[in-house]
PDB file of C-alpha atoms in Angstrom:
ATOM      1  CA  UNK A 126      38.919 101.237 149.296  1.00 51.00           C
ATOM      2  CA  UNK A 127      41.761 101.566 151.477  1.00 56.00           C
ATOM      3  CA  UNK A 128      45.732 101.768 150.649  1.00 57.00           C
ATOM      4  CA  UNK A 129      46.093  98.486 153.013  1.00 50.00           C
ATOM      5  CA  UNK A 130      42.704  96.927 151.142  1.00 50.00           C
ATOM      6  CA  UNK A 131      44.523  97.965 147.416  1.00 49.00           C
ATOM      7  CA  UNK A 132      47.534  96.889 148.411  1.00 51.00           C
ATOM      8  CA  UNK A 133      46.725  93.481 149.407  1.00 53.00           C
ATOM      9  CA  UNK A 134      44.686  93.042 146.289  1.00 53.00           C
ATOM     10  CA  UNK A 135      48.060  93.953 144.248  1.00 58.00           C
ATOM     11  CA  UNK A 136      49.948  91.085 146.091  1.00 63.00           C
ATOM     12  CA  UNK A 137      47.496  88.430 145.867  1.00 71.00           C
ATOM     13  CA  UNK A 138      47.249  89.499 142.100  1.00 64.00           C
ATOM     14  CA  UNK A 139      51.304  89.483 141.116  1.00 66.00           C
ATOM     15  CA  UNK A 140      51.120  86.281 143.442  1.00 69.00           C
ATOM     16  CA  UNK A 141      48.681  84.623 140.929  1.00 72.00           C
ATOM     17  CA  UNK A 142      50.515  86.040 137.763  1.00 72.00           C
ATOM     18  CA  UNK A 143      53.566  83.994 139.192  1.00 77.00           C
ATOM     19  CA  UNK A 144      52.110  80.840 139.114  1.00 81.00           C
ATOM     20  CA  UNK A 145      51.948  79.007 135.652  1.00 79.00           C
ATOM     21  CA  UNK A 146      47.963  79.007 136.194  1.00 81.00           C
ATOM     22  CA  UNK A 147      48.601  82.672 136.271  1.00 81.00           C
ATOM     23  CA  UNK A 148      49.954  82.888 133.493  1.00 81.00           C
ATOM     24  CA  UNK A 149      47.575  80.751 131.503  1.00 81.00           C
ATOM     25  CA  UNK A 150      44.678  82.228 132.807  1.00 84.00           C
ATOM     26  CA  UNK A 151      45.952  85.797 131.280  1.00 86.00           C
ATOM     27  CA  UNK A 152      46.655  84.869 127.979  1.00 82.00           C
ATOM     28  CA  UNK A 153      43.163  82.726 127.575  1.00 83.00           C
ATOM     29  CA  UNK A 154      41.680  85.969 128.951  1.00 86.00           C
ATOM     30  CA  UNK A 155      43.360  88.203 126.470  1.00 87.00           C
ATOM     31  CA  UNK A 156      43.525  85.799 123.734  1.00 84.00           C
ATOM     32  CA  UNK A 157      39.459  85.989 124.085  1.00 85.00           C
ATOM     33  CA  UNK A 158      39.519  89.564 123.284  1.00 87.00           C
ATOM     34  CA  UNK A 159      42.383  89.503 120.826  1.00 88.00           C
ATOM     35  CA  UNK A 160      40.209  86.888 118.889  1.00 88.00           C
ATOM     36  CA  UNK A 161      36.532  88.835 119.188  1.00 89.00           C
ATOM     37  CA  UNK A 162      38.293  91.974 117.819  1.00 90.00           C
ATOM     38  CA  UNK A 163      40.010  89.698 114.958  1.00 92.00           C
ATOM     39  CA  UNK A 164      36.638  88.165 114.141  1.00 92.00           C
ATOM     40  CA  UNK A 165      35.233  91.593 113.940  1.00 92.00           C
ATOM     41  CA  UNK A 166      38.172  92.925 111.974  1.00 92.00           C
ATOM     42  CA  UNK A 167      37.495  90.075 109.428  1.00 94.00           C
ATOM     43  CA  UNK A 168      34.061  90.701 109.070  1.00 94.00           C
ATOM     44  CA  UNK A 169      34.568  94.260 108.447  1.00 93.00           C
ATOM     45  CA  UNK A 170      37.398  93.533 105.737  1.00 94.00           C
ATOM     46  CA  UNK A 171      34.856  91.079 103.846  1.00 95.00           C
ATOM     47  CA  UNK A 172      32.402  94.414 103.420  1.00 95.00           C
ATOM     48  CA  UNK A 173      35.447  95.203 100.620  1.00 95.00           C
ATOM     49  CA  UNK A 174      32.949  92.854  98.828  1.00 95.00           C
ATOM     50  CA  UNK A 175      29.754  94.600  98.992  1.00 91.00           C
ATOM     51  CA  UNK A 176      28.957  96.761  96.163  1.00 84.00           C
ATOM     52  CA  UNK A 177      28.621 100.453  96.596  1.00 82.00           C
ATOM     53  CA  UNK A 178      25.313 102.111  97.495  1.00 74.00           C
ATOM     54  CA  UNK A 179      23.375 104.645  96.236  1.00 78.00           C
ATOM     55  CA  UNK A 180      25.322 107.324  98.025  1.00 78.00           C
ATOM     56  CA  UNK A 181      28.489 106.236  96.190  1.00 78.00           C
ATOM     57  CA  UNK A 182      30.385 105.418  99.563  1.00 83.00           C
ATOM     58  CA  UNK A 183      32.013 101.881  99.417  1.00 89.00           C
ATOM     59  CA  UNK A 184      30.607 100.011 102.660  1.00 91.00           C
ATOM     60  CA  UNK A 185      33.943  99.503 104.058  1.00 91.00           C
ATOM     61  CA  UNK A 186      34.401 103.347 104.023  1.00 91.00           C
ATOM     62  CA  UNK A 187      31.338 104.115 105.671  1.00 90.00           C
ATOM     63  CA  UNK A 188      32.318 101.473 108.186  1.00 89.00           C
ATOM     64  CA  UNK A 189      35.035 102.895 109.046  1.00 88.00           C
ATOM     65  CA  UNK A 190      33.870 106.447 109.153  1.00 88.00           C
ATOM     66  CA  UNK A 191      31.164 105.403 111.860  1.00 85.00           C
ATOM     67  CA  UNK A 192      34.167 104.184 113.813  1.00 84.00           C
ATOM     68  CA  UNK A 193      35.621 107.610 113.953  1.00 82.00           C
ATOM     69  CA  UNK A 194      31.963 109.653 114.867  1.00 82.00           C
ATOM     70  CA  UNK A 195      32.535 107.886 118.381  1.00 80.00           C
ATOM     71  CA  UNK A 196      36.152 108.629 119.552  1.00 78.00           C
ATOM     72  CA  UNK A 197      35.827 107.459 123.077  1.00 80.00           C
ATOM     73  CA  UNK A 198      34.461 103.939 122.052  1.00 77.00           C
ATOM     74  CA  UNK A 199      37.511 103.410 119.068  1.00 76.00           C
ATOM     75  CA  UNK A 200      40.294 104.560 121.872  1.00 81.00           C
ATOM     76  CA  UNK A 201      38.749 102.826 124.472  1.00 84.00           C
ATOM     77  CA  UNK A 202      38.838  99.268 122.305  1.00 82.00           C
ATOM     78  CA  UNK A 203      42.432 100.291 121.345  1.00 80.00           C
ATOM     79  CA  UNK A 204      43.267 100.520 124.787  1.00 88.00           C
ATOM     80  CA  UNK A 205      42.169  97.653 125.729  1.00 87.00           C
ATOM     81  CA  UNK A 206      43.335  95.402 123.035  1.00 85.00           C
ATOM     82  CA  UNK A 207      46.989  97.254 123.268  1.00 84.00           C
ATOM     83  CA  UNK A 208      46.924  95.814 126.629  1.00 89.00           C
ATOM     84  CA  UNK A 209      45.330  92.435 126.146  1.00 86.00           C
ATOM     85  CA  UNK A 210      48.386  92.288 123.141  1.00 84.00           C
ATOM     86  CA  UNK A 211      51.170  93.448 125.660  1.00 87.00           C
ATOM     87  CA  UNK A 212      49.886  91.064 128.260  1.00 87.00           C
ATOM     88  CA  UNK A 213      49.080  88.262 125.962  1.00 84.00           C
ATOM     89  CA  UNK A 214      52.723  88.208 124.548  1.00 82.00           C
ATOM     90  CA  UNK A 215      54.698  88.738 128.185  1.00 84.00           C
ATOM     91  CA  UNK A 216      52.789  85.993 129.384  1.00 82.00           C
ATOM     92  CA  UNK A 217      53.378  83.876 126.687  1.00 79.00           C
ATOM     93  CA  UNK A 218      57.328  84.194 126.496  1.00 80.00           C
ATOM     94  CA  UNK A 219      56.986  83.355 129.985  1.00 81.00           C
ATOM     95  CA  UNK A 220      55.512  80.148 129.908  1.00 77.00           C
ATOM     96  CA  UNK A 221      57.964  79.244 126.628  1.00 73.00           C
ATOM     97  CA  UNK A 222      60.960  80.252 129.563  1.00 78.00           C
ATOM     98  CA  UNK A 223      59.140  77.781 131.573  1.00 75.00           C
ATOM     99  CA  UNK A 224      58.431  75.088 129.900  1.00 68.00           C
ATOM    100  CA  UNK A 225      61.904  74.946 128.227  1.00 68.00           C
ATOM    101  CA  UNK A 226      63.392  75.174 131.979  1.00 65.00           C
ATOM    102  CA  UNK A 227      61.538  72.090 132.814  1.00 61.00           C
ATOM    103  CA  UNK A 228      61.634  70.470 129.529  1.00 55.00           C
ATOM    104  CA  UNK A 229      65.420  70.449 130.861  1.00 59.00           C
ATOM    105  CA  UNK A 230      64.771  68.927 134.017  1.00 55.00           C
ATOM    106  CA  UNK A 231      61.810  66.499 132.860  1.00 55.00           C
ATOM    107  CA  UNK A 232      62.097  63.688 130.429  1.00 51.00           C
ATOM    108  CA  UNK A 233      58.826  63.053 130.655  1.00 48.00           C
ATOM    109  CA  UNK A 234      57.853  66.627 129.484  1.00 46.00           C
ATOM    110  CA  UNK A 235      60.461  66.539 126.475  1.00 46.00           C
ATOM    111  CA  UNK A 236      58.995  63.022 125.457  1.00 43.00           C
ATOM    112  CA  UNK A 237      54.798  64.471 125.786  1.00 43.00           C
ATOM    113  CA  UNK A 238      55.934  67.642 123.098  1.00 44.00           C
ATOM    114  CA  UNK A 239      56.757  65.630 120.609  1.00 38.00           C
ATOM    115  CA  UNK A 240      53.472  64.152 120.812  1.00 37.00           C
ATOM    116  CA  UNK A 241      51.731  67.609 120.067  1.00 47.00           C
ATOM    117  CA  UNK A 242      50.284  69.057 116.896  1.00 48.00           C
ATOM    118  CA  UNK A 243      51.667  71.266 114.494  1.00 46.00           C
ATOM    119  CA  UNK A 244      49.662  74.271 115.690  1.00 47.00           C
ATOM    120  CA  UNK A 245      50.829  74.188 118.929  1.00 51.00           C
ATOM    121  CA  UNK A 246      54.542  73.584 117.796  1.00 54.00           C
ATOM    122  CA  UNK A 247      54.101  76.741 115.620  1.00 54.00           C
ATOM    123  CA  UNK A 248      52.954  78.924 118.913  1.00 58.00           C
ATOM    124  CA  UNK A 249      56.154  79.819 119.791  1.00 60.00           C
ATOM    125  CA  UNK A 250      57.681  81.216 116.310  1.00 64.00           C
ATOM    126  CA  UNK A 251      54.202  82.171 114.815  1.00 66.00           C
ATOM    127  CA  UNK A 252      53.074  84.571 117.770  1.00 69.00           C
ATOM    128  CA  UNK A 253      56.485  87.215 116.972  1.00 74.00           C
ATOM    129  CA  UNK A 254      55.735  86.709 113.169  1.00 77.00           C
ATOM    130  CA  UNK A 255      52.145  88.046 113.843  1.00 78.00           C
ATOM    131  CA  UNK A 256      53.306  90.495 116.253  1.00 80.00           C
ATOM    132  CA  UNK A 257      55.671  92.046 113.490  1.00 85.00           C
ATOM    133  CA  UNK A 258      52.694  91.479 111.260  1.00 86.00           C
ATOM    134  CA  UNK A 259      50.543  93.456 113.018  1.00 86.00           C
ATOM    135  CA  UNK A 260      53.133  96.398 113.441  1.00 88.00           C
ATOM    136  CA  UNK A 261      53.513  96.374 109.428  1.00 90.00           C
ATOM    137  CA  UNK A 262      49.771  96.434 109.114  1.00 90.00           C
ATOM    138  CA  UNK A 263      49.527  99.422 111.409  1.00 88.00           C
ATOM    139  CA  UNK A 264      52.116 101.342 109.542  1.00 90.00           C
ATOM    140  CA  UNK A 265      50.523 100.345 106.161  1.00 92.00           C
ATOM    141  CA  UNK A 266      46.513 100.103 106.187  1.00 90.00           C
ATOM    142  CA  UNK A 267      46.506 102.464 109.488  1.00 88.00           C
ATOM    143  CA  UNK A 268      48.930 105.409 109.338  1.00 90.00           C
ATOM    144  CA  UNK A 269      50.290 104.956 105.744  1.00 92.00           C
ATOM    145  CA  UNK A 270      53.830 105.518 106.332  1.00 93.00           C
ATOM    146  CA  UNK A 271      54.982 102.079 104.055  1.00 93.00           C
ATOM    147  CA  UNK A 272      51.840 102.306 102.035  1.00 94.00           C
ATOM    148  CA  UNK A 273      52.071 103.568  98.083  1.00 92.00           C
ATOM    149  CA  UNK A 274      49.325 105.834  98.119  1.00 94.00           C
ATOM    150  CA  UNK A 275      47.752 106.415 101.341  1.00 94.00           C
ATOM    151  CA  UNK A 276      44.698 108.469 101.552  1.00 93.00           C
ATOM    152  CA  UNK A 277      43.369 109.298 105.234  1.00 90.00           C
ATOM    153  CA  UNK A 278      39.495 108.013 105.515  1.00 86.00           C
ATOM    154  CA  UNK A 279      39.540 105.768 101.952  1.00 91.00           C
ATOM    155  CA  UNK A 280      39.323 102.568 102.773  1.00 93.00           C
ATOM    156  CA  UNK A 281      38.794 100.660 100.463  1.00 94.00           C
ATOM    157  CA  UNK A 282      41.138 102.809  98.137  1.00 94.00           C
ATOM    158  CA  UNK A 283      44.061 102.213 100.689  1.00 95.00           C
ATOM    159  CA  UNK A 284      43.255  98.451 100.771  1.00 96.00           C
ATOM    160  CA  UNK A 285      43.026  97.698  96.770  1.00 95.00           C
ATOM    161  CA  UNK A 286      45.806  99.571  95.998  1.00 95.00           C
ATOM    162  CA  UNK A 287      48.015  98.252  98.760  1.00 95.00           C
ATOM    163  CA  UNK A 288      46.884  94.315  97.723  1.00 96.00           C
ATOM    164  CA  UNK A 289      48.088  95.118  94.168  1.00 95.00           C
ATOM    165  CA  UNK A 290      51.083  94.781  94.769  1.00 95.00           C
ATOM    166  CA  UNK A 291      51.760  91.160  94.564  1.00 95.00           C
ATOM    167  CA  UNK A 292      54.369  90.624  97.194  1.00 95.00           C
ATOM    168  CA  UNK A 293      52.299  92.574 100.059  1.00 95.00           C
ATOM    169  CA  UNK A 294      49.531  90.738  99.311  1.00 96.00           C
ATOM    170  CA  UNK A 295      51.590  87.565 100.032  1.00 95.00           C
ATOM    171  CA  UNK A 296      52.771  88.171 102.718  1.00 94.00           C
ATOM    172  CA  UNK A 297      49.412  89.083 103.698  1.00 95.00           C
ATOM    173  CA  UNK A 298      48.315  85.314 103.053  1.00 95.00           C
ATOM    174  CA  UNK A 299      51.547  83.974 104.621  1.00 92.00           C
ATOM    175  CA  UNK A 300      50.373  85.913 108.081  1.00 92.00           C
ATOM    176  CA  UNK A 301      47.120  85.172 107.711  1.00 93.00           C
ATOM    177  CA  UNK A 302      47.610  81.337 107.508  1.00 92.00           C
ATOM    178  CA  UNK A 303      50.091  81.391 110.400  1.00 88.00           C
ATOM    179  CA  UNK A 304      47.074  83.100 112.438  1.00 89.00           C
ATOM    180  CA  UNK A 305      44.698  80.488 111.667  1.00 90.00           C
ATOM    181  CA  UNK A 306      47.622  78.229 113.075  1.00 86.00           C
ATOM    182  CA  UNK A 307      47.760  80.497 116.189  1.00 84.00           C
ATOM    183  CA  UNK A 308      44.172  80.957 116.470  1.00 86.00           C
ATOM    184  CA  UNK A 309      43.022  77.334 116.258  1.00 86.00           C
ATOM    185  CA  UNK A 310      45.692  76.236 119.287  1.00 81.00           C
ATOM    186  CA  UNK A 311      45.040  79.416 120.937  1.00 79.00           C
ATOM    187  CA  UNK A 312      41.316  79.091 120.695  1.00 81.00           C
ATOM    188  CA  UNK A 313      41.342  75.667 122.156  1.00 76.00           C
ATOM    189  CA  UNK A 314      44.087  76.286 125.309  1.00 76.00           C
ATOM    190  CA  UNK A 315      41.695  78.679 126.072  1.00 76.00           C
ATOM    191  CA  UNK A 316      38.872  76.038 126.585  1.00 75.00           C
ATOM    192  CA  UNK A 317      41.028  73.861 128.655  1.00 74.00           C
ATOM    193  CA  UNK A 318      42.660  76.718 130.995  1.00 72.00           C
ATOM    194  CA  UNK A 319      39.165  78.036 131.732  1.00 69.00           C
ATOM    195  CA  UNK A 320      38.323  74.903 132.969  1.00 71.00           C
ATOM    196  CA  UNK A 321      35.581  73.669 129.654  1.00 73.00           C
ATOM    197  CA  UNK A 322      36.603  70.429 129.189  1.00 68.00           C
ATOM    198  CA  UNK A 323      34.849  67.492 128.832  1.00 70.00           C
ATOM    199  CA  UNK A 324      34.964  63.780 127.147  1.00 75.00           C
ATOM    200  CA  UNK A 325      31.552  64.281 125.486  1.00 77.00           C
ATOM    201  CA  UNK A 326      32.359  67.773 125.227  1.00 75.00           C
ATOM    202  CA  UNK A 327      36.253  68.325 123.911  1.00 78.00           C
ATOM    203  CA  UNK A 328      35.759  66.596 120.509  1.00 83.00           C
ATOM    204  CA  UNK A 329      32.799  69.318 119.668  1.00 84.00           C
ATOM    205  CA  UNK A 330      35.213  72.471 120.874  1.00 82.00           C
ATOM    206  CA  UNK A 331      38.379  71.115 119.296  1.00 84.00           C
ATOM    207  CA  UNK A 332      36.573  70.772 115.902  1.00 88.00           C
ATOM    208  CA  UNK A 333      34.769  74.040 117.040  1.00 87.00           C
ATOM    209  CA  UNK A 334      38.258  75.763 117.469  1.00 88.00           C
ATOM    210  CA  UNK A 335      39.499  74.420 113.091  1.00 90.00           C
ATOM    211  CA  UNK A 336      36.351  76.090 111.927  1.00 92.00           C
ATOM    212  CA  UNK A 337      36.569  78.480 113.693  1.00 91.00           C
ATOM    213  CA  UNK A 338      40.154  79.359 112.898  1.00 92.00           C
ATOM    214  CA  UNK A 339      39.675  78.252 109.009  1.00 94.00           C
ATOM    215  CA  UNK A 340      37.118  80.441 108.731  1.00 95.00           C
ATOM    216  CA  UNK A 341      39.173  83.505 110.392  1.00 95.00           C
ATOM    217  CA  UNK A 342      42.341  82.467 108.100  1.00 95.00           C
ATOM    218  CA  UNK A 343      39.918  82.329 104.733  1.00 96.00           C
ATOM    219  CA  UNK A 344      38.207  85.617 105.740  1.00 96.00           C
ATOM    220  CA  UNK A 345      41.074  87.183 105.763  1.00 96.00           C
ATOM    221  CA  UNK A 346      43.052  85.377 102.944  1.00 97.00           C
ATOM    222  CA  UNK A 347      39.951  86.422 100.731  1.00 97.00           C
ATOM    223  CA  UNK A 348      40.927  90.031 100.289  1.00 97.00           C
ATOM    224  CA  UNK A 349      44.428  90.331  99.164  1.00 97.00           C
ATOM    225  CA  UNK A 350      43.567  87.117  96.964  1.00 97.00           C
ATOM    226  CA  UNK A 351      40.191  89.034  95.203  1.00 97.00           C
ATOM    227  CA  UNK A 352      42.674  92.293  94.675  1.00 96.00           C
ATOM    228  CA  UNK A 353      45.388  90.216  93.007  1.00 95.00           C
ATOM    229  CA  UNK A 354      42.509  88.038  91.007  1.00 95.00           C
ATOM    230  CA  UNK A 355      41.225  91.925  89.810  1.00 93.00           C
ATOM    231  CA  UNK A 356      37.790  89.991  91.282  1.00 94.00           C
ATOM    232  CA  UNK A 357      38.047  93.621  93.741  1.00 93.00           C
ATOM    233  CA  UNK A 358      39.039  96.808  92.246  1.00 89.00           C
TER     234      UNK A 358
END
């Protein structure tokens, strides 16, 4: 490809990330990887509930020790959903500069928010919260530096012991409920920015996008709840 040929590609690219379609396009692109690696991440946090086999490895610990045999593949997905993060959140305080500019200059458009639903009145304060959340989680479940007893490769050790202490494990819930939030608004701007929309079509993916974020939010929830109900120990 040549420097003229990249070039060109670059400017028609930025040009597109200008536009508000731009912008909405990126974060329903990244929000559908942030949300396959969440439902992943939730499925693999519910395996705290499967009883040890006859090795005497927890499943959640071999889980994550398969992760680490294939280095490329778990740097490669961090990479990648690093980025889809980064891009997800620039693009979104973007649009919130945006729409308050013309929220300014538009009756109409202050008159049609108050109109919306709580999820998507949440977006704007719930996306830092979850941001920070994830940056705590990181530091506590991933590298240990906040957690009380941290042991590199155990799990399910680091996870029970972490959810015992009552006030984590709310504010565990707290995050996870204001993701459901996220997710179930996120999940269905998606839809509409990628064009799937529908009147026979938009009930189905709206209730689509509840279940799907209830079930993400009560996935989740489910842990730090079990640890503090002694149900997981």
């Amino acid at each position: 490809m040549s420097t003229v040929a990249l070039n060109g590609g670059l400017h028609r690219a930025a040009g597109f990330y200008e536009s508000v379609i731009g912008k909405k396009v990126v974060m329903a692109v990244t929000g559908f990887f942030l949300f396959g690696f969440v439902l992943v991440h939730m499925l693999a946090n519910l395996q705290v509930f499967v009883p040890v086999g006859p090795d005497g490895v927890q499943a959640l610990d071999r889980y994550a020790e398969h992760l680490r045999d294939i280095p490329p593949l778990l740097w490669g997905a961090r990479v990648v959903l690093l980025a889809s993060l980064i891009l997800h959140i620039v693009a979104a305080w973007q649009l919130t500069i945006l729409n308050k500019f013309e929220a300014r200059a538009s009756r109409y458009i202050k008159h049609a928010s108050l109109a919306s639903n709580y999820a998507s009145r949440t977006m704007v304060w719930s996306g830092p919260i979850i941001f920070f959340y994830i940056i705590y989680h990181l530091l506590d479940m991933t590298f240990g530096t906040v957690h009380p007893d941290f042991q590199p490769g155990k799990v399910f050790h680091n996870v029970v012991t972490g959810f015992q202490n009552p006030v984590v494990a709310i504010f565990y819930v707290v995050a996870n409920v204001l993701l459901a939030f996220h997710l179930y608004h996120g999940v269905w701007s998606m839809f509409q920015t990628l064009g799937i929309a529908h009147p026979r079509y938009t009930p189905i993916l709206k209730t689509a996008s509840a279940v799907f974020a209830v079930l993400i939010g009560v996935g989740f929830c489910s842990v730090p709840l079990a640890v503090l109900a002694g149900i997981v120990r």
